[in-house]
C-alpha positions as a printed Julia matrix, in Angstrom:
348×3 Matrix{Float64}:
   0.03    0.01   0.01
   2.95    2.37   0.53
   3.45    4.56  -2.51
   0.61    5.67  -4.74
  -2.05    4.51  -2.27
  -0.71    6.49   0.7
  -2.24    9.75  -0.57
  -5.65    8.1   -0.96
  -5.37    6.58   2.53
  -4.34    9.9    4.02
  -7.36   11.53   2.36
  -9.7     8.91   3.87
  -8.23    9.38   7.31
  -8.62   13.13   7.06
 -12.23   12.99   5.9
 -13.41   10.03   8.05
 -16.89   10.79   9.4
 -18.07    7.56  10.98
 -18.3     6.58  14.67
 -15.57    7.92  16.89
 -12.52    5.61  17.06
 -10.1     5.64  19.95
  -6.68    4.16  19.12
  -4.0     3.69  21.78
  -0.26    3.43  21.12
   1.63    1.65  23.89
   5.17    2.56  22.91
   6.95    5.72  23.93
   8.8     5.85  20.62
   5.5     5.74  18.78
   4.27    8.59  20.98
   7.25   10.69  20.0
   7.03    9.7   16.29
   3.32   10.56  16.14
   4.11   14.09  17.44
   7.22   14.55  15.33
   5.36   13.59  12.14
   2.35   15.74  12.92
   0.03   12.68  12.61
  -2.85   14.09  14.71
  -3.25   17.06  12.32
  -3.66   14.61   9.45
  -6.63   12.8   11.01
 -10.34   13.46  11.26
 -11.54   14.75  14.65
 -13.41   11.47  14.89
 -10.12    9.55  15.13
  -8.64    9.98  18.6
  -5.07    8.93  19.32
  -4.44    8.0   22.98
  -0.99    7.64  24.51
  -0.87    4.63  26.79
   1.61    3.38  29.43
   4.47    2.82  26.95
   7.06    5.16  28.46
   9.15    3.17  30.95
  10.37    6.23  32.86
   6.71    7.43  33.21
   5.43    4.19  34.73
   8.27    3.82  37.27
   6.99    4.24  40.81
   8.66    6.61  43.27
   9.91    3.8   45.47
  12.39    2.86  42.71
  13.66    6.42  42.49
  13.93    6.61  46.27
  16.0     3.39  46.31
  18.34    4.67  43.6
  18.78    7.92  45.58
  19.56    5.94  48.72
  22.13    3.8   46.9
  23.78    6.84  45.29
  24.47    8.35  48.7
  26.63    5.39  49.81
  30.34    6.06  49.74
  31.19    2.8   47.97
  28.39    2.91  45.38
  27.89    4.66  42.05
  24.48    4.78  40.34
  24.39    4.8   36.56
  21.31    5.88  34.63
  20.0     7.13  31.29
  19.32   10.87  30.98
  15.48   10.88  31.31
  15.39    9.07  34.62
  17.87   11.38  36.33
  15.27   14.2   36.48
  12.31   12.13  37.74
  11.44   13.0   41.34
  11.02   10.33  44.0
   9.24   11.05  47.25
  11.57   13.93  48.09
  14.25   14.27  45.47
  15.48   13.16  42.05
  18.82   11.6   41.18
  19.79   14.99  39.78
  19.0    16.56  43.17
  20.98   13.82  44.9
  23.98   14.43  42.6
  23.85   18.16  43.46
  24.07   17.14  47.08
  27.23   15.14  46.43
  25.81   11.68  45.67
  27.51    9.37  43.17
  25.34    9.55  40.06
  26.54    9.27  36.44
  24.61    9.51  33.24
  25.63    6.91  30.62
  24.61    6.09  27.08
  24.91    2.31  27.28
  24.25   -0.15  30.12
  27.43   -1.99  29.07
  29.42    0.94  30.48
  28.53   -0.57  33.9
  30.86   -3.5   33.22
  33.66   -1.31  31.89
  33.56    0.96  34.93
  33.25   -1.83  37.45
  36.17   -3.64  35.88
  38.42   -0.56  36.15
  37.3     0.36  39.66
  36.92   -2.71  41.91
  36.65   -0.52  45.03
  33.15    0.74  44.09
  29.89   -1.08  43.35
  28.25    0.1   40.13
  24.46   -0.04  40.08
  22.64    0.43  36.77
  19.06    1.73  36.9
  17.53   -1.06  34.75
  14.23    0.55  33.71
  12.37   -0.66  30.69
  10.17   -3.15  28.88
  10.85   -6.37  26.9
  12.91   -4.2   24.51
  15.7    -3.43  26.94
  15.58   -6.61  29.07
  18.0    -8.44  26.7
  20.52   -5.61  27.05
  20.42   -5.94  30.84
  20.78   -9.69  30.51
  23.89   -9.15  28.41
  25.31   -6.82  31.13
  24.83   -9.66  33.67
  26.28  -12.21  31.26
  29.42  -10.08  30.88
  29.7    -9.57  34.68
  29.37  -13.34  35.25
  31.92  -14.19  32.59
  34.4   -11.63  33.94
  33.82  -12.68  37.54
  32.78   -9.16  38.61
  31.07   -8.9   41.99
  30.72   -5.1   41.92
  28.04   -4.97  39.18
  24.45   -4.72  40.24
  21.06   -3.88  38.71
  18.2    -2.03  40.35
  15.41   -3.38  38.12
  12.0    -1.97  37.26
  11.27   -4.09  34.19
   7.72   -4.26  32.83
   5.97   -6.47  30.27
   3.3    -5.26  27.89
   0.43   -7.74  27.5
  -0.72   -7.58  31.14
  -0.86   -3.78  31.35
  -2.82   -3.62  28.05
  -5.35   -5.94  29.64
  -5.45   -3.73  32.73
  -6.08   -0.58  30.67
  -9.01   -2.21  28.8
 -10.54   -3.69  31.92
 -10.32   -0.42  33.87
 -12.32    1.82  31.56
  -9.86    2.86  28.88
 -12.57    2.82  26.2
 -10.05    1.77  23.52
 -11.1     0.47  20.07
  -7.72   -0.78  18.91
  -4.02   -0.78  19.68
  -0.88    0.26  17.82
   1.26   -2.59  19.07
   4.78   -1.62  20.14
   7.18   -2.3   17.32
  10.37   -2.44  19.44
   8.77   -4.8   21.94
   7.38   -7.05  19.21
  10.83   -7.26  17.61
  11.9    -9.16  20.75
   8.73  -10.97  21.74
   7.3   -11.63  18.27
   3.89  -10.47  17.07
   2.22  -13.67  18.28
   2.39  -12.38  21.83
  -0.65  -10.19  21.03
  -2.77  -12.96  19.46
  -4.26  -14.38  22.62
  -4.75  -10.87  24.03
  -6.7    -9.83  20.91
  -8.9   -12.93  21.18
  -9.53  -12.3   24.9
 -10.3    -8.62  24.58
 -11.98   -8.78  21.17
  -9.87   -5.9   19.97
  -7.57   -5.44  16.98
  -3.77   -5.0   17.25
  -1.51   -3.72  14.46
   2.26   -3.93  14.81
   3.74   -0.72  13.4
   7.1     0.76  12.51
   7.94    4.39  13.3
   7.92    6.29  10.04
   5.05    8.64   9.3
   3.71    6.59   6.37
   3.8     3.4    8.42
   1.84    4.99  11.23
  -0.79    6.29   8.81
  -1.16    2.82   7.33
  -1.44    1.36  10.81
  -4.16    3.8   11.85
  -5.99    3.06   8.6
  -5.75   -0.69   9.25
  -7.14   -0.27  12.76
  -9.98    1.88  11.48
 -10.95   -0.9    9.07
 -10.67   -3.5   11.83
 -12.81   -1.61  14.35
 -15.21   -3.94  16.12
 -13.19   -7.02  15.2
 -10.43   -8.95  16.89
  -7.22   -9.91  15.07
  -3.63   -8.89  14.6
  -1.72   -7.51  11.63
   2.01   -7.07  11.34
   2.92   -4.07   9.21
   6.52   -4.07  10.41
   7.66   -7.33   8.82
  11.07   -5.99   8.0
  11.89   -6.11  11.74
   9.14   -8.12  13.5
   8.47  -11.82  13.0
   5.77  -13.93  14.54
   8.17  -15.68  16.93
  10.51  -12.76  17.73
  14.2   -12.83  18.57
  14.72  -16.34  19.92
  18.29  -15.72  21.16
  17.37  -12.51  22.97
  14.41  -14.25  24.63
  16.66  -17.14  25.75
  19.11  -14.65  27.29
  16.31  -12.9   29.17
  14.93  -16.27  30.42
  18.41  -17.21  31.67
  18.62  -14.27  34.06
  15.04  -13.1   34.67
  11.7   -14.59  35.69
   8.17  -13.15  35.62
   6.87  -11.25  38.58
   4.16   -8.9   39.75
   5.1    -5.27  39.18
   3.9    -1.87  40.38
   3.0     0.74  37.74
   2.68    4.44  38.39
  -0.95    5.3   38.85
  -2.1     1.7   38.36
  -0.78   -0.19  41.38
   0.48   -3.75  41.31
  -0.41   -5.68  38.17
  -0.03   -9.46  38.37
   2.66  -11.04  36.18
   3.57   -7.73  34.53
   7.24   -7.55  35.42
  10.59   -9.28  35.36
  12.98   -9.79  38.3
  16.33  -11.51  38.61
  16.19  -15.22  39.17
  17.18  -16.49  42.62
  20.51  -17.85  41.41
  21.53  -14.38  40.34
  20.28  -12.47  43.36
  23.78  -11.28  44.27
  23.51   -8.94  41.3
  20.28   -7.38  42.63
  20.62   -3.98  44.27
  17.29   -4.41  46.17
  14.69   -4.43  43.44
  11.99   -6.51  45.09
   8.95   -4.99  46.89
   9.54   -1.45  45.67
   5.82   -0.64  45.42
   5.17    2.75  47.08
   4.17    5.48  44.68
   3.71    9.1   45.71
   2.28   11.2   42.91
   3.29   14.9   43.07
   0.35   17.04  44.3
  -1.83   18.1   41.42
  -0.15   15.73  38.92
  -2.56   13.87  36.61
   0.0    11.42  35.16
  -2.02    8.46  36.49
  -5.02    9.43  34.41
  -2.96   10.35  31.37
  -1.1     7.06  31.32
  -4.27    5.01  30.91
  -6.0     7.32  28.47
  -8.67    8.69  30.82
  -7.65   12.29  30.1
  -5.47   14.04  27.54
  -2.25   15.63  28.84
  -3.65   19.06  28.0
  -6.65   18.35  30.35
  -4.29   18.33  33.36
  -4.68   21.66  35.2
  -0.89   21.92  35.58
  -0.1    21.27  31.88
   1.83   24.11  30.24
   1.48   26.24  33.37
   3.23   24.86  36.44
   4.42   21.8   34.46
   6.65   22.25  31.39
   9.68   20.34  30.08
  11.94   22.96  31.71
  10.1    22.68  35.0
   8.59   19.17  34.86
   6.21   18.29  37.68
   5.5    14.69  36.73
   7.33   11.91  34.92
   5.11   12.19  31.84
   6.57   15.67  31.2
  10.16   14.7   32.08
  10.68   11.91  29.52
  11.05   12.65  25.83
   8.82    9.59  25.34
   6.19   10.89  27.74
   2.82   11.88  26.4
   2.79   15.23  28.25
   6.2    16.15  26.89
   5.16   15.31  23.33
   1.82   17.16  23.61
   3.7    20.22  24.84
   6.48   20.28  22.22
   4.08   19.6   19.35
   1.42   22.05  20.51
  -1.32   19.4   20.62
  -4.56   20.25  22.45
């Protein structure tokens, strides 16, 4: 369909005048790409795009941040993290605040830097803030594999790893009012598209696996529009996603991690929606279990935004007390957050 047909499809999406359709993307990169490509402005007002809980930083509870802050203040410990997480506030402070107070916090670009630093500096324990979904779990498994192979005891992970199918079920069962899902392309590249088959059958809703280019997203929305009211799954990202996924990556994850219950910001604990280190590798765990407490900042509506109950612009703090330069909640901190992307793209 890409090519001559894309203009006709774009025209149909712009002029659609049927029943309202609510489509949720559950991938932070999709959220960012939708904004960057101006997709909402190309659609009929009857087609609503809803940003779901697909930003790993946004769904991380404050107990995880608090634990990282605590670890960073130890003399013999260095906390490593990606850039987005460093600005997310815990109960009292963020990792950036802790660093300003003299804590040991370093921003890195690759989790594998944990192994390099630990190998060069055996007198300190290096803790990586392992936040993410199925997409990044293989990377963290590789970090552990390297640490095991090199005999490093000063590498640890503080994990807050989530898995997609269970939270999608939660959103649907808790009043999301969603008619179809743009399935996360990066996640599906690891898990395979078949992971959404049973969920589609159970929920009676369509799923379309999408890439991240503007044309691919338009085709995905068009496919979901045509599938409205029916279950089923389509894979429109076949250059990257197969039905079975990345077998080697899944085997590596299974070697080091096992399923667990997990706490999601604004949603509480969702059964079977997380990954934790297996018992035999507990010595690499920096204290990840039972980090459930979540203290939303006063006035923050992230909990409602994450499950599609309100738009970011409906939050009374949006664009006023809460902006990317002065972020109040995690959804405005992360570049994959729905509030951030609404703000920078001027969406209403």
